[in-house]
Short mmCIF file of N, CA and C in Angstrom, two decimals:
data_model
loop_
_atom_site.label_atom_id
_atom_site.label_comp_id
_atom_site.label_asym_id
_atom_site.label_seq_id
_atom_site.Cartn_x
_atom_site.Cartn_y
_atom_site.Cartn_z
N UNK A 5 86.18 71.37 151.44
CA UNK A 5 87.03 70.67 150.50
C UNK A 5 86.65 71.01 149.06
N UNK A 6 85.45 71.04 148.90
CA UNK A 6 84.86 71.46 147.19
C UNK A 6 85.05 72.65 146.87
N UNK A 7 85.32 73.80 148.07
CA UNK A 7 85.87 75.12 147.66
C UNK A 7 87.24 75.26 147.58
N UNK A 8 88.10 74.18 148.03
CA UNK A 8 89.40 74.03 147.66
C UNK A 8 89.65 73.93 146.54
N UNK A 9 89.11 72.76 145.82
CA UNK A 9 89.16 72.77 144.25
C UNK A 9 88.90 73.54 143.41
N UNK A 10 87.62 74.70 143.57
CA UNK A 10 87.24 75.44 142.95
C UNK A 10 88.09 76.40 142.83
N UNK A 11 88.87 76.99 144.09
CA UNK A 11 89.92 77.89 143.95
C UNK A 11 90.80 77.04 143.12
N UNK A 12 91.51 76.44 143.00
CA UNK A 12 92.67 75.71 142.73
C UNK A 12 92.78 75.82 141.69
N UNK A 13 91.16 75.34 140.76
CA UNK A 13 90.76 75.36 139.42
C UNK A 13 90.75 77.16 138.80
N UNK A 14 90.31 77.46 139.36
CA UNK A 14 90.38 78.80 139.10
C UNK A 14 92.20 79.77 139.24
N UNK A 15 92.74 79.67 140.11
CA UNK A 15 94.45 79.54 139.95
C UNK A 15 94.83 79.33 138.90
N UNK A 16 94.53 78.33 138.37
CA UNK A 16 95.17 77.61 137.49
C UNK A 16 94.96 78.22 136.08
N UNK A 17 93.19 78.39 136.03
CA UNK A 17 92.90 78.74 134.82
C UNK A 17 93.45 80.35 134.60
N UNK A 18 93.60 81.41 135.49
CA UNK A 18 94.19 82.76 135.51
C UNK A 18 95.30 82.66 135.50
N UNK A 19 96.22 81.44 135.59
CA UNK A 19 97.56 81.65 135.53
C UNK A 19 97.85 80.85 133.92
N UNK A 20 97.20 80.37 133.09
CA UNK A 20 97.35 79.22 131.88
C UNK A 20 96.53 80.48 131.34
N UNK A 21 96.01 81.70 131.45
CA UNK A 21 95.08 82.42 130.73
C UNK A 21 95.85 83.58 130.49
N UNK A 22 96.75 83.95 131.81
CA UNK A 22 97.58 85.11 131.88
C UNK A 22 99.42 85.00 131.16
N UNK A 23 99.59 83.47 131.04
CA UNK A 23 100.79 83.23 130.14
C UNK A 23 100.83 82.65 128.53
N UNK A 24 99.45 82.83 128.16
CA UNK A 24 99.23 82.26 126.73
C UNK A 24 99.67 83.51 125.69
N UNK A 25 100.92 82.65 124.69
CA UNK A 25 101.53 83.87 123.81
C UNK A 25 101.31 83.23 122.41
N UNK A 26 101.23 83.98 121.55
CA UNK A 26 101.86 82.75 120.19
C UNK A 26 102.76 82.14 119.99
N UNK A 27 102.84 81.34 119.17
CA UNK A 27 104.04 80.48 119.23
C UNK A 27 104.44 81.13 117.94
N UNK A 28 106.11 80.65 117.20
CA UNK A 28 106.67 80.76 116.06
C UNK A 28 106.67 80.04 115.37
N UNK A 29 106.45 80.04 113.84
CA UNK A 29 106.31 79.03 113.26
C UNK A 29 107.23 79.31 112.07
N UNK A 30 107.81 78.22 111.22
CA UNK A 30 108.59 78.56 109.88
C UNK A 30 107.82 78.86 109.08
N UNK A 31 107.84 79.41 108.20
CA UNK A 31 107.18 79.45 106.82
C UNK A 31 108.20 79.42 105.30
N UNK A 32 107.55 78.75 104.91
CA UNK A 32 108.62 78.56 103.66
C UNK A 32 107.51 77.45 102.74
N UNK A 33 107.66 77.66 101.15
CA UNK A 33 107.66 76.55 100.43
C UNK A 33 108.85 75.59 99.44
N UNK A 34 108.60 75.07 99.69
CA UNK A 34 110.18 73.85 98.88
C UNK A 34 110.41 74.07 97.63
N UNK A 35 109.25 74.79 96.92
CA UNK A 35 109.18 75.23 95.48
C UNK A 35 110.62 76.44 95.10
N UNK A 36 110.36 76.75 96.03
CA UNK A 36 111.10 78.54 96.31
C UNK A 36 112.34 78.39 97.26
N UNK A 37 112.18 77.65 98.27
CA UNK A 37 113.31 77.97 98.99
C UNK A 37 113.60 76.08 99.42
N UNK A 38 115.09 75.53 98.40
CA UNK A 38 115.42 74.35 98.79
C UNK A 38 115.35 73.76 100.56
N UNK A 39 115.85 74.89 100.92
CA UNK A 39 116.22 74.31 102.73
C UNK A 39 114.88 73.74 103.20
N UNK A 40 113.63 74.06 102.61
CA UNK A 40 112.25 73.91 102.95
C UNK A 40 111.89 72.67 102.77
N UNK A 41 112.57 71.71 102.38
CA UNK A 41 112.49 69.79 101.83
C UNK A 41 112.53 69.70 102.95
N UNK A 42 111.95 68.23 102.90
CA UNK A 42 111.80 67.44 104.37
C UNK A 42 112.73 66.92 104.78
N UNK A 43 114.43 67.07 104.18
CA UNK A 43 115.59 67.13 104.47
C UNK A 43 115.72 68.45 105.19
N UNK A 44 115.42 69.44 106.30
CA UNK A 44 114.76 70.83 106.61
C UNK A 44 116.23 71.25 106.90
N UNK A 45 116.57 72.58 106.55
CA UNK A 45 117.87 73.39 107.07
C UNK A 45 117.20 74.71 107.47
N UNK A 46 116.54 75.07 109.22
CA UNK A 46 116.20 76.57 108.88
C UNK A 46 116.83 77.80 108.32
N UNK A 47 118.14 77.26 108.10
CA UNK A 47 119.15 78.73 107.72
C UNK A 47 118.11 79.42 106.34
N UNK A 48 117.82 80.70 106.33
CA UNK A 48 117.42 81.62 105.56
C UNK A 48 115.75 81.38 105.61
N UNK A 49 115.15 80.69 106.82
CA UNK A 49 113.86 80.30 106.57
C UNK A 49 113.24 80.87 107.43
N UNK A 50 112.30 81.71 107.05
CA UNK A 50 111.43 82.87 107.32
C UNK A 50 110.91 82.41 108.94
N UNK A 51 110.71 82.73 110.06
CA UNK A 51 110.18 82.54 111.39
C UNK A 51 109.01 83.88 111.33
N UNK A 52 107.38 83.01 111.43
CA UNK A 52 106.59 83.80 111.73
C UNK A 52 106.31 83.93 113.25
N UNK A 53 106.07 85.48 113.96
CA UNK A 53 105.71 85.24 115.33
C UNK A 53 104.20 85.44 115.74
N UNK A 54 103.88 85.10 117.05
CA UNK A 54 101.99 85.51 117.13
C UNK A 54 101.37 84.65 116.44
N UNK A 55 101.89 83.03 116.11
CA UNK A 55 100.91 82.19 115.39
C UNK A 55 100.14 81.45 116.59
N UNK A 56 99.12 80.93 116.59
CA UNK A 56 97.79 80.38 117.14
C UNK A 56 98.26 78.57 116.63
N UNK A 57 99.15 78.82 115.52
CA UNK A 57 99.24 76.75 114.95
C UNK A 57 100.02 76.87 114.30
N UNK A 58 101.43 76.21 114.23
CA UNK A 58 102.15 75.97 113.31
C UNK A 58 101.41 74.60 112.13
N UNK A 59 102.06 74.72 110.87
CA UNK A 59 101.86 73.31 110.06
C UNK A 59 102.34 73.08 108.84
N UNK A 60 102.28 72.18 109.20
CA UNK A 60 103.78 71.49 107.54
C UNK A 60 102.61 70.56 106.63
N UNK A 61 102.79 70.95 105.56
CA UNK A 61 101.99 70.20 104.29
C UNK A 61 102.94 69.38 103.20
N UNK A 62 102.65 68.49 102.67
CA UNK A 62 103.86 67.52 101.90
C UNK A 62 102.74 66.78 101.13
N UNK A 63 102.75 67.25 99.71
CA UNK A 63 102.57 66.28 98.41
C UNK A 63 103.17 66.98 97.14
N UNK A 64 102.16 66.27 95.85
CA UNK A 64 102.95 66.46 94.48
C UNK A 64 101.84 67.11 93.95
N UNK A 65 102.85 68.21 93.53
CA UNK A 65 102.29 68.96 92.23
C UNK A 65 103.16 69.03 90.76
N UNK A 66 102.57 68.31 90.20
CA UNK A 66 103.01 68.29 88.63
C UNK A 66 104.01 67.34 88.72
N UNK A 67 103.88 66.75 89.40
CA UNK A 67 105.27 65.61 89.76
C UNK A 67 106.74 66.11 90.50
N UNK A 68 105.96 66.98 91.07
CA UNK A 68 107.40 67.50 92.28
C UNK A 68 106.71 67.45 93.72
N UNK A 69 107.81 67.15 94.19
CA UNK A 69 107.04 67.11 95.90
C UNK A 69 106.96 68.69 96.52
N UNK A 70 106.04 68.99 97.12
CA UNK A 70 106.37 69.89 97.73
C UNK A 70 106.38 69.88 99.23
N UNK A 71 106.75 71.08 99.84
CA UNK A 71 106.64 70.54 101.38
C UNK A 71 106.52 72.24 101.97
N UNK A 72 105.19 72.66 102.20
CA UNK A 72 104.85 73.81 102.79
C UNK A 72 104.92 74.04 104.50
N UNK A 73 105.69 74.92 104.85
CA UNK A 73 105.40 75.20 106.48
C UNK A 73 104.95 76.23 106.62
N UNK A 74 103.78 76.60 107.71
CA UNK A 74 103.12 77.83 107.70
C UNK A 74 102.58 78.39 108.81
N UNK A 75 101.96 79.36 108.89
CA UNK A 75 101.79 79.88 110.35
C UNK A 75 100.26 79.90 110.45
N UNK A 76 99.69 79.57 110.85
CA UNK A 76 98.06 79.65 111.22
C UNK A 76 97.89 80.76 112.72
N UNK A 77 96.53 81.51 111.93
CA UNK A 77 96.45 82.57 113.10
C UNK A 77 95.01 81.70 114.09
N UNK A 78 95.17 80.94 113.74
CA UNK A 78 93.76 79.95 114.77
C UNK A 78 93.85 78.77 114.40
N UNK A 79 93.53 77.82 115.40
CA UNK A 79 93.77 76.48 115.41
C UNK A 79 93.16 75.41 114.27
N UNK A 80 93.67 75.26 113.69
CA UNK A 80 92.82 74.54 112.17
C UNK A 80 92.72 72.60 112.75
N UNK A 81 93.74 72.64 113.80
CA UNK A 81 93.33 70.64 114.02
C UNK A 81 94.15 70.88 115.42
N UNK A 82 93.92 69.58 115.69
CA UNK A 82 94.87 68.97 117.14
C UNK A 82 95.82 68.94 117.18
N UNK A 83 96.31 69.43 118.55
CA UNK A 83 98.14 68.92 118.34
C UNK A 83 98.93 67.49 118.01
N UNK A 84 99.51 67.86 117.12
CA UNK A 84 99.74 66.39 116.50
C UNK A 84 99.00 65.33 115.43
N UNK A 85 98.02 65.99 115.15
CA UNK A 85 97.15 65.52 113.93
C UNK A 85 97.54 65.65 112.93
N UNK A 86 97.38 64.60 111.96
CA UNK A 86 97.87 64.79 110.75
C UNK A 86 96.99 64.30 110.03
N UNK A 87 96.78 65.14 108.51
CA UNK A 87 94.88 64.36 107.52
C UNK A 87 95.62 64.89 106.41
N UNK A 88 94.73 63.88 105.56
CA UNK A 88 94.85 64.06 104.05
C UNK A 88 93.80 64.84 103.47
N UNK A 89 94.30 66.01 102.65
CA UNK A 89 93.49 66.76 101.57
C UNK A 89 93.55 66.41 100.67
N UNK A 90 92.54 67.22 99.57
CA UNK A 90 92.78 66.72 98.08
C UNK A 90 92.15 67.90 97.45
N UNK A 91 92.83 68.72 96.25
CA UNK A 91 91.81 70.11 95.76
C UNK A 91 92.88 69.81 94.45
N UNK A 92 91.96 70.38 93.34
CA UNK A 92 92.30 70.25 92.43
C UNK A 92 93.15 69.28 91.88
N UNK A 93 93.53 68.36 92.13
CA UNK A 93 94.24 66.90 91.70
C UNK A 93 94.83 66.70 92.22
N UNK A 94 95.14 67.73 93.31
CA UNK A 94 96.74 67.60 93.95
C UNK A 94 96.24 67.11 95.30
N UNK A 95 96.74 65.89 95.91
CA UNK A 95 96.12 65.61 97.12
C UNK A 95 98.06 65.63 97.80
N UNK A 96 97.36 66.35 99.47
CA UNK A 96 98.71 66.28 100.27
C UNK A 96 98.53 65.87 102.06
N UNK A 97 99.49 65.92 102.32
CA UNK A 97 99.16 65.39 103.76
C UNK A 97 99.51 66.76 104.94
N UNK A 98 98.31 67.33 105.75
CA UNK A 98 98.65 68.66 106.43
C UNK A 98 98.76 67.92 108.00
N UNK A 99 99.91 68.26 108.66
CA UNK A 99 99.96 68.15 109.96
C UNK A 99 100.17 69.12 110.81
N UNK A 100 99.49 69.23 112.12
CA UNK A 100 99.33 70.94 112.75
C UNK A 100 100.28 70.52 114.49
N UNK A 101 100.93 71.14 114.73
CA UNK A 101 101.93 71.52 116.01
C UNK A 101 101.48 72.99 116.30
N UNK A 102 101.82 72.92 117.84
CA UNK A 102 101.49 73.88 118.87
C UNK A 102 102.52 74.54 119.93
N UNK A 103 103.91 73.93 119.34
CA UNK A 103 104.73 74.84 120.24
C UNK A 103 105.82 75.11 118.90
N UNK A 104 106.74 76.40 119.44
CA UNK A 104 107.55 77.12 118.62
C UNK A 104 108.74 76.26 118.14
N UNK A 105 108.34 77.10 116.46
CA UNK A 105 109.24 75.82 115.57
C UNK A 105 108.86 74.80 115.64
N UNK A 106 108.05 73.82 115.73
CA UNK A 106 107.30 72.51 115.93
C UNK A 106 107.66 71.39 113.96
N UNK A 107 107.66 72.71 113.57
CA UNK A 107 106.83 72.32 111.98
C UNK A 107 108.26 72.15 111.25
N UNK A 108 109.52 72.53 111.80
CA UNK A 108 110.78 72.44 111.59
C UNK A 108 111.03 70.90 111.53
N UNK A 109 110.75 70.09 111.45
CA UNK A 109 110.85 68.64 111.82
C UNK A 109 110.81 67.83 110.35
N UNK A 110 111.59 66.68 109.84
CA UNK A 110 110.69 66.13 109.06
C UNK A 110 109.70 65.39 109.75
N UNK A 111 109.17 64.83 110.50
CA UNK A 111 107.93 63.55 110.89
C UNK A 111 107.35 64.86 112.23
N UNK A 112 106.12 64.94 111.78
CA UNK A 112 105.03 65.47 113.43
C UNK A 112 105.47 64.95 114.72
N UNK A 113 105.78 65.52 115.63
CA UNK A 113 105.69 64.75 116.84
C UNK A 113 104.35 64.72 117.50
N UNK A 114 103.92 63.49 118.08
CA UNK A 114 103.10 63.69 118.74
C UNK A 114 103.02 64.11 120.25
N UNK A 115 101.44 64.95 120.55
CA UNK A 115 101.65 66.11 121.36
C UNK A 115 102.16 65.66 122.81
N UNK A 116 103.17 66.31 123.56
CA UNK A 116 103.14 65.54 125.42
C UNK A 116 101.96 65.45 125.66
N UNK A 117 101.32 66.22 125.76
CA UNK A 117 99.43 66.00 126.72
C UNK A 117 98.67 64.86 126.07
N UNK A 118 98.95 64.66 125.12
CA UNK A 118 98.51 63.04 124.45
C UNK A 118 98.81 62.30 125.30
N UNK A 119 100.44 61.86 125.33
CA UNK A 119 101.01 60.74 125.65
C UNK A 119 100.90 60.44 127.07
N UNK A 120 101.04 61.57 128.00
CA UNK A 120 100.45 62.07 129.11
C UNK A 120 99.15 61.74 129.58
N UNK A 121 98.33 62.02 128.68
CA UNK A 121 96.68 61.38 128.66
C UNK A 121 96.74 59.81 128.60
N UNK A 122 97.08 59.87 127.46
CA UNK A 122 97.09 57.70 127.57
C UNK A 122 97.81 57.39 128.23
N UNK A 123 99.25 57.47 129.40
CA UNK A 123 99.21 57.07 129.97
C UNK A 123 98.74 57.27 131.19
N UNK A 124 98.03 57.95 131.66
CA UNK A 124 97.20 58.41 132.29
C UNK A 124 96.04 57.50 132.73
N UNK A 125 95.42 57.41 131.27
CA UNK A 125 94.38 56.57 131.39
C UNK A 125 94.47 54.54 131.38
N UNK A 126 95.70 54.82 130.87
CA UNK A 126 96.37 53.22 131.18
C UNK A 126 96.72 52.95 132.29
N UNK A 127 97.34 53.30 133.53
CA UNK A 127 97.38 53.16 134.68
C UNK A 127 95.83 53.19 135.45
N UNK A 128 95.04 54.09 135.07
CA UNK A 128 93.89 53.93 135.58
C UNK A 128 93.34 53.16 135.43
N UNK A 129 93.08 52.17 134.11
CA UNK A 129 92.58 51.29 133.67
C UNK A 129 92.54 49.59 134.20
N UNK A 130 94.40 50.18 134.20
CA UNK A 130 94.99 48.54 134.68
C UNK A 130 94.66 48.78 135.99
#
C-alpha cells in the first residue's frame, strides 16, 4: 500500500513537472497608456509570454494614480497576495497572480488552491 502512494506521488509530480509553461501577463503603465487604469480595457495592451508571475501595482505619484501591470520572470509573492511598498515617497500596493492574464482585473482574485485549502481544512476540522 505505501508503494502505491509513492508511485502515485511520483505520477503526479512528472506529470505537474512535464506541463509547467509560463503564463501571460499584461504589461502596461497608466502613465502612458490610458486603457492601463483600474477601469482596464486590454485593447492595445502589450501581452508578455514565458512569465513565472503576473502583477498589478496601484498608487500616487505626484498626485496621479498610477496603476502598473507587469510580467515577473520568478515568483516575487503568493498567489493572490497583495503588500504595501514604499520607496522614495511614493508608497503603492503590489499584488502577484499566477495564471494568464490574471493582472487584467481591477481587484486580485484570490488563488483556487487557497480556497480549496480552507475549505479543505474546514471540513476536516468540523
Amino acid at each position: 500500500m505505501e508503494n502505491t502512494g509513492i508511485l502515485c506521488f511520483g505520477v503526479i509530480l512528472v506529470i505537474c513537472a512535464g506541463t509547467t509553461h509560463g503564463i501571460d501577463c499584461y504589461t502596461c503603465n497608466s502613465l502612458m497608456e490610458p486603457n492601463c487604469e483600474d477601469d482596464f480595457n486590454h485593447a492595445g495592451i502589450t501581452v508578455e509570454s514565458s512569465c513565472a508571475q503576473c502583477m498589478k501595482s496601484k498608487g500616487k505619484v505626484r498626485d496621479n494614480q498610477v496603476v502598473m501591470r507587469t510580467c515577473s520572470m520568478m515568483a516575487l509573492g503568493n498567489d493572490g497576495d497583495c503588500h504595501e511598498e514604499s520607496r522614495d515617497g511614493a508608497e503603492k500596493n503590489v499584488c502577484f497572480c499566477n495564471s494568464d492574464n490574471c493582472n487584467g482585473t481591477p481587484h486580485m482574485r484570490i488563488a483556487l488552491a487557497t480556497v480549496v485549502t480552507t475549505v479543505l481544512i474546514a471540513f476536516r476540522v468540523l
